[in-house]
Coordinates of C-alpha atoms in Angstrom, one line a residue:
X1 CA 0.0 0.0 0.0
X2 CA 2.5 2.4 0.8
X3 CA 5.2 3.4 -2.1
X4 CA 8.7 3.5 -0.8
X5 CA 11.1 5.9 -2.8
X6 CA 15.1 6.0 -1.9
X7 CA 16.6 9.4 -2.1
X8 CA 20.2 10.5 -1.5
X9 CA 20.4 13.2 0.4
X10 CA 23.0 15.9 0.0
X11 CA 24.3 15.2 3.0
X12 CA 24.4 12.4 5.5
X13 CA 22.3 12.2 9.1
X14 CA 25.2 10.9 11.7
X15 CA 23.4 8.6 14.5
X16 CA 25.1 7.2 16.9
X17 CA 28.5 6.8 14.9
X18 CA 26.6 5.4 11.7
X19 CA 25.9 7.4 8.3
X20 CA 22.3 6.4 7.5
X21 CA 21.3 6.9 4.1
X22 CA 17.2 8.5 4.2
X23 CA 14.6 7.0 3.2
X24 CA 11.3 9.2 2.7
X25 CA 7.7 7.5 2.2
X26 CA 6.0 9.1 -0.8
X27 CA 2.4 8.4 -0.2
X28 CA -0.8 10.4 -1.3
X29 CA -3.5 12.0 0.9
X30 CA -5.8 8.7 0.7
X31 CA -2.5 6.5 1.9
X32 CA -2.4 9.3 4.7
X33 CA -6.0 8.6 6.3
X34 CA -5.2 6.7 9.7
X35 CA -6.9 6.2 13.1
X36 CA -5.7 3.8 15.6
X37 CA -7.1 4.0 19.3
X38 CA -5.5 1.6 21.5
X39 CA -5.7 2.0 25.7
X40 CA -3.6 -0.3 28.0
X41 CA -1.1 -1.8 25.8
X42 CA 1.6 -3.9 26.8
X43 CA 5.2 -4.2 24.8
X44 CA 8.6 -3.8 25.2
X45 CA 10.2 -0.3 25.7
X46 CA 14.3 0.4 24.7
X47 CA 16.4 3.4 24.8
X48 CA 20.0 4.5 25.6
X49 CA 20.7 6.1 28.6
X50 CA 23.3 9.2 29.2
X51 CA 26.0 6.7 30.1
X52 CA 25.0 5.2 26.2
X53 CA 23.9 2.1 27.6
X54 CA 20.8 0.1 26.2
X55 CA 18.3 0.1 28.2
X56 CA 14.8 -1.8 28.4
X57 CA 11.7 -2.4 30.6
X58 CA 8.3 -4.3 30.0
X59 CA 6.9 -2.5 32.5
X60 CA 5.3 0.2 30.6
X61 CA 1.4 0.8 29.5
X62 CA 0.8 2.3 26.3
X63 CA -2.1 4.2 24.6
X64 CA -2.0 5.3 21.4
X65 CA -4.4 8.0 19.8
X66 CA -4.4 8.9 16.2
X67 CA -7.1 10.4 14.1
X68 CA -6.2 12.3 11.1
X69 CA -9.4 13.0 10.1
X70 CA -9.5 15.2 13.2
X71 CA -5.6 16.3 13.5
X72 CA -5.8 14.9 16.9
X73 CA -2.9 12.5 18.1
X74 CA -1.4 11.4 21.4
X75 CA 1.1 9.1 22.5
X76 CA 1.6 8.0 26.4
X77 CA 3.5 5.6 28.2
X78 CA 2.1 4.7 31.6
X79 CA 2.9 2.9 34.6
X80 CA 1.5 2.7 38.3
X81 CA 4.4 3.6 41.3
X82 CA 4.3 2.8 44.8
X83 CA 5.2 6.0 46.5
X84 CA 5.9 6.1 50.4
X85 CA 4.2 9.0 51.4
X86 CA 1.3 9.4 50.1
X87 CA -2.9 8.2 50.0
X88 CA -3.4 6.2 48.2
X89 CA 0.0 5.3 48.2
X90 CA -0.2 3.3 44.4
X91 CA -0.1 6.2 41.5
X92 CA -0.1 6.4 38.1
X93 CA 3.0 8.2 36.7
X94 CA 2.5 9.1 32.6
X95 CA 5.0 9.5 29.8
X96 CA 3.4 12.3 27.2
X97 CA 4.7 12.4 24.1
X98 CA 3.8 15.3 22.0
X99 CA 3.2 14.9 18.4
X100 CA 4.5 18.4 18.1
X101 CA 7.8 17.5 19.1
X102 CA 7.6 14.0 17.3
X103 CA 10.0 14.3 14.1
X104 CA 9.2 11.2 13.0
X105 CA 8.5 7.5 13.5
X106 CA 9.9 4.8 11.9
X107 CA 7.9 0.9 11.4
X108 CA 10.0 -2.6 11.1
X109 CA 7.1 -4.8 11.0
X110 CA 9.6 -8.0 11.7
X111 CA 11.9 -8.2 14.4
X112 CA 12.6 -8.4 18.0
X113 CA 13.2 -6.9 20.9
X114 CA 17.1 -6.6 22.5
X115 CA 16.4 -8.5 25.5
X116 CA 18.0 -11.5 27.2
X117 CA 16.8 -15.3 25.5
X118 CA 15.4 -12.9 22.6
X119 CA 18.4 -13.1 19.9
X120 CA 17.4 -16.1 18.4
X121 CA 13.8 -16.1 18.8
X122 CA 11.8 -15.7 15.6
X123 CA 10.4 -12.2 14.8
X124 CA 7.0 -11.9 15.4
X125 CA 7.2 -8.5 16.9
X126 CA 6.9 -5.1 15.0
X127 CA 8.9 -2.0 16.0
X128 CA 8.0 1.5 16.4
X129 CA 11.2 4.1 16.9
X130 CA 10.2 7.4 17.6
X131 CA 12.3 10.3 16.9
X132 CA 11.6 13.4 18.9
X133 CA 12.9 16.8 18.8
X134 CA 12.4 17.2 23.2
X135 CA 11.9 14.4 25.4
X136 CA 8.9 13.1 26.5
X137 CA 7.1 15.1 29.5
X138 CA 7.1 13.1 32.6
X139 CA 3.4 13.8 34.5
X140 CA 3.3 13.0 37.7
X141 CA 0.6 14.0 40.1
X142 CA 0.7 17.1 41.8
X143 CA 1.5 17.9 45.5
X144 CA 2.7 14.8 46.4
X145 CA 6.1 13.6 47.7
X146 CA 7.7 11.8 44.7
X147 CA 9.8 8.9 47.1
X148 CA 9.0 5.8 45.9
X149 CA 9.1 2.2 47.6
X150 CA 11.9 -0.1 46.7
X151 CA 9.9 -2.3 44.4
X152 CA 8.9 1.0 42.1
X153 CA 12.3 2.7 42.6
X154 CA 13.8 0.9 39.2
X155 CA 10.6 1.7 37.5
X156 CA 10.8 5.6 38.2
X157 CA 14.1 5.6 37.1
X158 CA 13.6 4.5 34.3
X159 CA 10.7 7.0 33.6
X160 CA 13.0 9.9 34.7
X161 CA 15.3 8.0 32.2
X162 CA 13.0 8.3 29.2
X163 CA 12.0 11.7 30.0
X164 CA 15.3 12.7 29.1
X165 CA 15.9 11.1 25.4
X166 CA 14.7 12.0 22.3
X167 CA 15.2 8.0 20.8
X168 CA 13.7 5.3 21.9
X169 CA 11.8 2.0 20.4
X170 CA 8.1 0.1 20.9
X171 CA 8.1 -3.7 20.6
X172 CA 4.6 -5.0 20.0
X173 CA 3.8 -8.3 19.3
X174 CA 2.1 -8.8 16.4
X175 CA -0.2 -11.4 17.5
X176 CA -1.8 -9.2 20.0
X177 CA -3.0 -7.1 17.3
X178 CA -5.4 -7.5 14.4
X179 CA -4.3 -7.0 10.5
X180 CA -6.7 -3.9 10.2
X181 CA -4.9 -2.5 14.2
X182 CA -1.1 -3.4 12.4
X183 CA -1.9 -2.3 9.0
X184 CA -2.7 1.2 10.4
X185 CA 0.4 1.5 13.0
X186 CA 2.4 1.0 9.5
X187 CA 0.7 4.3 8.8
X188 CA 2.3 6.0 10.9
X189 CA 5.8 7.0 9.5
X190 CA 3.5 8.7 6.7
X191 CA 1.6 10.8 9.0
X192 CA 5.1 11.7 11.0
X193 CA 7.5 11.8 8.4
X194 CA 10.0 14.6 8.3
X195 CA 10.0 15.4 4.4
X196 CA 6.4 15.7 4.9
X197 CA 5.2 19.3 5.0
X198 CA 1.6 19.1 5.3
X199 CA -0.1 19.8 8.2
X200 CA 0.5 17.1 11.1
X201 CA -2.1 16.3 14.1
X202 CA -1.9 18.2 16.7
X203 CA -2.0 17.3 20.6
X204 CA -5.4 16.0 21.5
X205 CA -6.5 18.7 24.3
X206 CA -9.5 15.8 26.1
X207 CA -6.5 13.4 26.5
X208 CA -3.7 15.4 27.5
X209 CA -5.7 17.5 29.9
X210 CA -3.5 17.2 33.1
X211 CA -6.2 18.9 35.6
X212 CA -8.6 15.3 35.3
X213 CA -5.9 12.8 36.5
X214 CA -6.0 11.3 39.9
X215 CA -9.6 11.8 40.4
X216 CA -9.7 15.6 39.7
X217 CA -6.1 15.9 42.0
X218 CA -4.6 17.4 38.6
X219 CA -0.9 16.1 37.9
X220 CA 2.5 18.3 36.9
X221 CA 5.2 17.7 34.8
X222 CA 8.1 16.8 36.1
X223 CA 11.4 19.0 36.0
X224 CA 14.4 16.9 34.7
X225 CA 16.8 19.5 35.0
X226 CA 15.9 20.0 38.9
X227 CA 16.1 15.8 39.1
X228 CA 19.7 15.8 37.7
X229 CA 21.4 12.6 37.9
X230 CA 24.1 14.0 40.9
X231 CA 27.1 16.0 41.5
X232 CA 29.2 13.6 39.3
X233 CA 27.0 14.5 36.1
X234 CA 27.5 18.0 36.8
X235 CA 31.2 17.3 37.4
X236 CA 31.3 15.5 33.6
X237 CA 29.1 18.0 32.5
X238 CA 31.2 20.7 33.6
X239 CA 34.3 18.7 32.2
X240 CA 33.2 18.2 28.8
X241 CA 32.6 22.2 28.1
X242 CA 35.6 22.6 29.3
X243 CA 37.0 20.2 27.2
X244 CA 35.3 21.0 24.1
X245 CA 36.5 24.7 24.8
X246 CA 39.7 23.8 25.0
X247 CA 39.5 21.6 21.7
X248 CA 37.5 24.2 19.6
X249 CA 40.6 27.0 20.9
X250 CA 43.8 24.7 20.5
X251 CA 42.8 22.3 17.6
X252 CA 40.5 24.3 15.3
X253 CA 43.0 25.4 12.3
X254 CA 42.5 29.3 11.9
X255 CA 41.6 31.1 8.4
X256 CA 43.6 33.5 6.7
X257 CA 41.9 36.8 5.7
X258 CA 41.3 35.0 2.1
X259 CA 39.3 32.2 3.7
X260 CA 41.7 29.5 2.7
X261 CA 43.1 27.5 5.0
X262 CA 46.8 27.7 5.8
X263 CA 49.3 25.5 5.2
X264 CA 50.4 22.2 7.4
X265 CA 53.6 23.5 8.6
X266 CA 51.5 26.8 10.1
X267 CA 49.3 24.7 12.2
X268 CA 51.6 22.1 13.4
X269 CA 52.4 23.6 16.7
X270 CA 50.1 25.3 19.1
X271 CA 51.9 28.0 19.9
X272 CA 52.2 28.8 16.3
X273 CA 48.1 28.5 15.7
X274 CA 48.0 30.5 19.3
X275 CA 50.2 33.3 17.5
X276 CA 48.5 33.7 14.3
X277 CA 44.5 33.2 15.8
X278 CA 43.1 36.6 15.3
X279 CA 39.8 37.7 16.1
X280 CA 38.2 37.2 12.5
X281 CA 35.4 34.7 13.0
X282 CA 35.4 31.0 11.5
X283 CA 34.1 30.0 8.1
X284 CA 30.3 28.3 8.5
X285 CA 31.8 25.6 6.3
X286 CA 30.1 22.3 6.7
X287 CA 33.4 20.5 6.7
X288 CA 34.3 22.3 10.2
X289 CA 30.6 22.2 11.6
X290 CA 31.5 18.7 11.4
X291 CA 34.9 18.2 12.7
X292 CA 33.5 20.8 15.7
X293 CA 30.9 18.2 16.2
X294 CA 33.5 15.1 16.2
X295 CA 35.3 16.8 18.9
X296 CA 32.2 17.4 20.9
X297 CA 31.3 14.0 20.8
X298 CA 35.1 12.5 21.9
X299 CA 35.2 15.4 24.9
X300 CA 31.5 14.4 25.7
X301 CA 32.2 10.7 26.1
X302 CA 35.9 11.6 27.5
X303 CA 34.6 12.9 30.0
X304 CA 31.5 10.6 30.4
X305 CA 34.1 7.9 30.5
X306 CA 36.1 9.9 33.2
X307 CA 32.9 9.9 35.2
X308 CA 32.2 6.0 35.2
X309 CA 35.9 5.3 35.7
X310 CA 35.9 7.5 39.1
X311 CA 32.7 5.8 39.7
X312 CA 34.4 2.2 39.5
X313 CA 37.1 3.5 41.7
X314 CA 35.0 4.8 44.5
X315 CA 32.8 1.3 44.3
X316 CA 36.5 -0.7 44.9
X317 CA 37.2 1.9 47.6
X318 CA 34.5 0.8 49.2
X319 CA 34.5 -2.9 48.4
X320 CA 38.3 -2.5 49.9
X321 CA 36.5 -1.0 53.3
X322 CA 36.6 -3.4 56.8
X323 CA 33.4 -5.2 56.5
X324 CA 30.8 -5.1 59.5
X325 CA 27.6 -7.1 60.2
X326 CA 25.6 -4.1 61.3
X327 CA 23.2 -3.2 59.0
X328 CA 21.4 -0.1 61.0
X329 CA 21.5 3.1 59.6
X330 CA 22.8 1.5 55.8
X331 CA 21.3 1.7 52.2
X332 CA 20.5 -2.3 52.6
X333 CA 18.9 -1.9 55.8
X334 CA 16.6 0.6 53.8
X335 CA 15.8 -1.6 51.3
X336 CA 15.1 -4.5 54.1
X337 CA 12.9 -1.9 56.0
X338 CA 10.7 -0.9 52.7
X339 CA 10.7 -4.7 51.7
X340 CA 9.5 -5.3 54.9
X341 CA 7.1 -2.0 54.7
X342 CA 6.3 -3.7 51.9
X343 CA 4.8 -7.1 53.1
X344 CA 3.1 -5.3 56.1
X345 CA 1.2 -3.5 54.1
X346 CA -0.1 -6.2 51.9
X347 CA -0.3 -8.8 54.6
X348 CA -2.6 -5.9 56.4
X349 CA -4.9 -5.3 53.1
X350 CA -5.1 -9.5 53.0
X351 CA -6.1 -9.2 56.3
X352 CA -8.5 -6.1 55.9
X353 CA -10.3 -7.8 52.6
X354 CA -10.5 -10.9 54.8
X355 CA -12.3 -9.1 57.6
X356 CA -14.5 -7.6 55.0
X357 CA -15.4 -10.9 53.7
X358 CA -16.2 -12.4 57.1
X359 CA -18.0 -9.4 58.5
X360 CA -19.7 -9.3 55.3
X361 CA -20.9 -13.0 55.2
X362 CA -22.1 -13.0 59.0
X363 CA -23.4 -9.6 58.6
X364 CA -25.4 -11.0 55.1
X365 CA -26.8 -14.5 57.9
X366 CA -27.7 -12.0 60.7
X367 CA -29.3 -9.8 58.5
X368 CA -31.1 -13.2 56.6
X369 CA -31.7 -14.2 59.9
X370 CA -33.5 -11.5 61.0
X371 CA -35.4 -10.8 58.4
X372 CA -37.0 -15.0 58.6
X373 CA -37.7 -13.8 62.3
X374 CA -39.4 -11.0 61.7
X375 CA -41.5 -12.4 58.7
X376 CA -42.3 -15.8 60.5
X377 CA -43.5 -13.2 63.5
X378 CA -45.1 -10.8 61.8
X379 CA -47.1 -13.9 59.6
X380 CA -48.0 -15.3 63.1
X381 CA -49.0 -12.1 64.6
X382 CA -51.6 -11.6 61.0
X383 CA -52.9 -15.0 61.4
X384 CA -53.6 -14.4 65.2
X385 CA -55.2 -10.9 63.9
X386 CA -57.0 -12.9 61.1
X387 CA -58.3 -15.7 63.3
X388 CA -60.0 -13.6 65.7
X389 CA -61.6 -11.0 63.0
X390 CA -62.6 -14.1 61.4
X391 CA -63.9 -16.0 64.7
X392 CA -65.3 -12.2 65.3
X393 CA -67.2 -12.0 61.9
X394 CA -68.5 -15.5 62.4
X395 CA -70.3 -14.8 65.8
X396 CA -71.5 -12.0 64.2
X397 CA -73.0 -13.9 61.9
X398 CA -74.3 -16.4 63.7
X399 CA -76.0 -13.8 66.3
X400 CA -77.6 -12.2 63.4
X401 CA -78.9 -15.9 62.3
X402 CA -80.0 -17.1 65.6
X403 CA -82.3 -13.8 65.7
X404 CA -83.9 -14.1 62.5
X405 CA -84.6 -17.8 63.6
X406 CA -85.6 -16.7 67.3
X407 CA -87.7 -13.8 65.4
X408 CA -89.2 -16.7 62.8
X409 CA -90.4 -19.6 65.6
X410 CA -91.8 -16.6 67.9
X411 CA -93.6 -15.4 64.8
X412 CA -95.0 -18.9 64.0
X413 CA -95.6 -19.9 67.6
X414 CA -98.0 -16.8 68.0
X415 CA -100.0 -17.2 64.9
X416 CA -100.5 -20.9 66.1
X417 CA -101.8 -19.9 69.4
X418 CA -103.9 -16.8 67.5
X419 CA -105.0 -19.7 65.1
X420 CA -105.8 -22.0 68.4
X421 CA -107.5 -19.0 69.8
X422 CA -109.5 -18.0 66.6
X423 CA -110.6 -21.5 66.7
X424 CA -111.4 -22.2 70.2
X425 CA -113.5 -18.7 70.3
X426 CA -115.8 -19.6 66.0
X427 CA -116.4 -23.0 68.5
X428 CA -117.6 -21.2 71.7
X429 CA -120.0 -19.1 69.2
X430 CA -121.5 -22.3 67.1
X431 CA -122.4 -23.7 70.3
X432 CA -124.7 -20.6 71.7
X433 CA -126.3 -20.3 68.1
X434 CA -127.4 -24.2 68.6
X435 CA -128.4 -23.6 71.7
X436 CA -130.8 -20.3 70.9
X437 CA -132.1 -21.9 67.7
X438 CA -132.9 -25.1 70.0
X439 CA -134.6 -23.0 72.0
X440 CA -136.6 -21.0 69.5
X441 CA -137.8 -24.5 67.8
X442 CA -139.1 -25.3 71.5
X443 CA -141.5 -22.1 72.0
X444 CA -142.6 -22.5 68.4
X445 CA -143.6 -25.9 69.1
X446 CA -145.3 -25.3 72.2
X447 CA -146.8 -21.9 70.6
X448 CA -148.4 -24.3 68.2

């Protein structure tokens, strides 16, 4: 997909001892379209420290933001630390890296990173070098004591480390990621190429907002120059101007006032290139930028070499010193103390989630408990209330029956006896009636 075209260049880029030819990707605007979002990535990180040692940790987080369809990028390199002094006491430290200050990035989609029991393994891991014109900004969170514990003191310093090189490398493996995830990270040296003059993305503002970290805490970046590595890098530091002062006065051949340079028996001596140094400024000629730089580089590592070599002598010094079995007030009885710091806490949290767990489960079978009492008791208590509204009801009831039925026979009884009495008195009547018609019939007989 992408077109790869070779081109000299007039001059030659010198990294780390090596002339390395350029090669520029020549791609259209389509071939520049890429978006990768990745959070929480593991990989393999390498660099080369000030003492030009290589360097590597797969301790590292990374997130990767691109969208060009936005001009919005991001790069960040993350890793909690265990600081000694501080609640909670496990932060999250953040390497930013700017696509401002990205130059460009360069893809090797097979290889493998320089680690121990990794030379001969095959390569199924894809590189991403990033070249920077400033270092990554260290973020760490603000207001807090930045001491960590022993087992995050190698891992800060090797953030510190990385937050003061402008060259380091991404391993990935590639069979954590998808075609479509690896086909756009080999985008990227298109969109950060550095014979590409179009416009670039620009920091993503949401991500790289610093005041929303650590739960609204805000975090800083980090100084470097106030973390310096000690009074002996200041001593080489100090010692390679000095040197490089020296070279550039003593060495440098002067110009005559036809800027051509003189001939090899003027400049053989120093006292003779002393004598005829005037105060004419040198030529910009690429040729002595160069040699200028050459002897920058040999007084820098002179005296970078001075350093390590005093360093080796003071650690035989002391290796020479009367050895004693007290380990109070030593570095090592430090490191004891903060492994031992260390356990207590974590024994402590075992023990606090354990607590939790039992308090929780007996809290969870009292509260169960309880809540069986009270419903068995408060069903017994309704049924009691039921029973007697029910027994309540049914007297009730049976009052109102036993009147109707009371009410009914009383009823019936009296119309019996009114009956009986009705009868008894049409009798009592029939029987005078007989009697006064017997009568009659008696006088009319005798009347006759």
């Amino acid at each position: 997909m992408l077109r790869l075209r070779l081109t000299v260049q007039g001059s030659l880029v010198n990294n780390h001892d090596d002339d390395k030819m350029s090669a520029v990707f020549d791609s259209s605007d389509d071939e520049r379209h890429c978006k990768i979002n990745l959070s929480n990535r593991g990989g393999v990180v390498s660099w080369e420290d000030a003492a030009h040692v290589i360097q590597h940790t797969s301790k590292l987080s990374m997130d990767f933001h691109v969208d060009t369809s936005e001009q919005r990028a991001l790069f960040v390199l993350h890793a909690p630390v265990y600081l000694k002094v501080s609640t909670p006491n496990c932060l999250v430290f953040r390497l930013i890296m700017y696509p401002e200050n990205i130059r460009s990035i360069e893809f090797d989609p097979r290889t493998h990173p320089p680690t121990s029991g990794m030379a001969n393994a095959p390569n199924k891991f894809m590189r991403l070098r990033f070249l920077m014109t400033q270092p990554p900004s260290l973020a760490v969170p603000k207001d807090r004591s930045l001491e960590p514990k022993p087992r995050s003191r190698d891992l800060f310093e090797a953030l510190k480390s990385l937050a003061t090189v402008q060259e380091l490398n991404i391993y990935l493996d590639k069979l954590c990621f998808v075609p479509e995830v690896r086909n756009q990270l080999s985008l990227l040296p298109t969109v950060f190429s550095s014979t590409y003059l179009g416009d670039r993305p620009k920091t993503d503002a949401d991500r790289s907002n610093l005041q929303v970290l650590h739960k609204g805490l805000g975090a800083i970046i980090l100084d470097m120059g106030a973390t310096a590595a000690g009074p002996d890098a200041t001593l080489a530091n100090t010692a390679a101007k000095q040197v490089v002062h020296e070279t550039i006065e003593v060495v440098a051949p002067p110009y005559t006032k036809d800027d051509s340079l003189q001939s090899p028996a003027q400049v053989i001596t120093p006292s003779d290139r002393k004598r005829r140094r005037t105060s004419e400024s040198l030529s910009p000629s690429t040729t002595d930028k160069r040699i200028f730089t050459a002897f920058a580089q040999l007084a820098k590592r002179h005296a970078d070499l001075q350093s390590r070599v005093a360093h080796l002598e003071k650690m035989v010094a002391d290796s020479r010193c009367d050895h004693t079995p007290c380990r109070y007030g030593t570095e090592e009885m430090e490191h004891i103390i903060g492994h031992v710091d260390d356990k207590i806490d974590n024994d402590m949290d075992n023990v606090r989630w354990e607590l939790e767990d039992k308090v929780f489960g007996e809290t969870r079978e009292l509260v169960v408990e309880k809540t069986e009492e009270q419903q068995s008791q408060l069903w017994a208590d309704m049924r009691d209330g039921l029973m007697d509204e029910m027994r309540q009801e049914i007297k009730e009831e049976l009052k109102a029956e036993l009147r109707q039925e009371l009410a009914a026979e009383i009823k019936k009884e009296l119309f019996k006896d009114m009956a009986q009495a009705m009868m008894r008195a049409a009798c009592g009547n029939g029987e005078k009636s007989g009697a006064s018609m017997s009568q009659s019939t008696q006088s009319t007989d005798s009347t006759e």
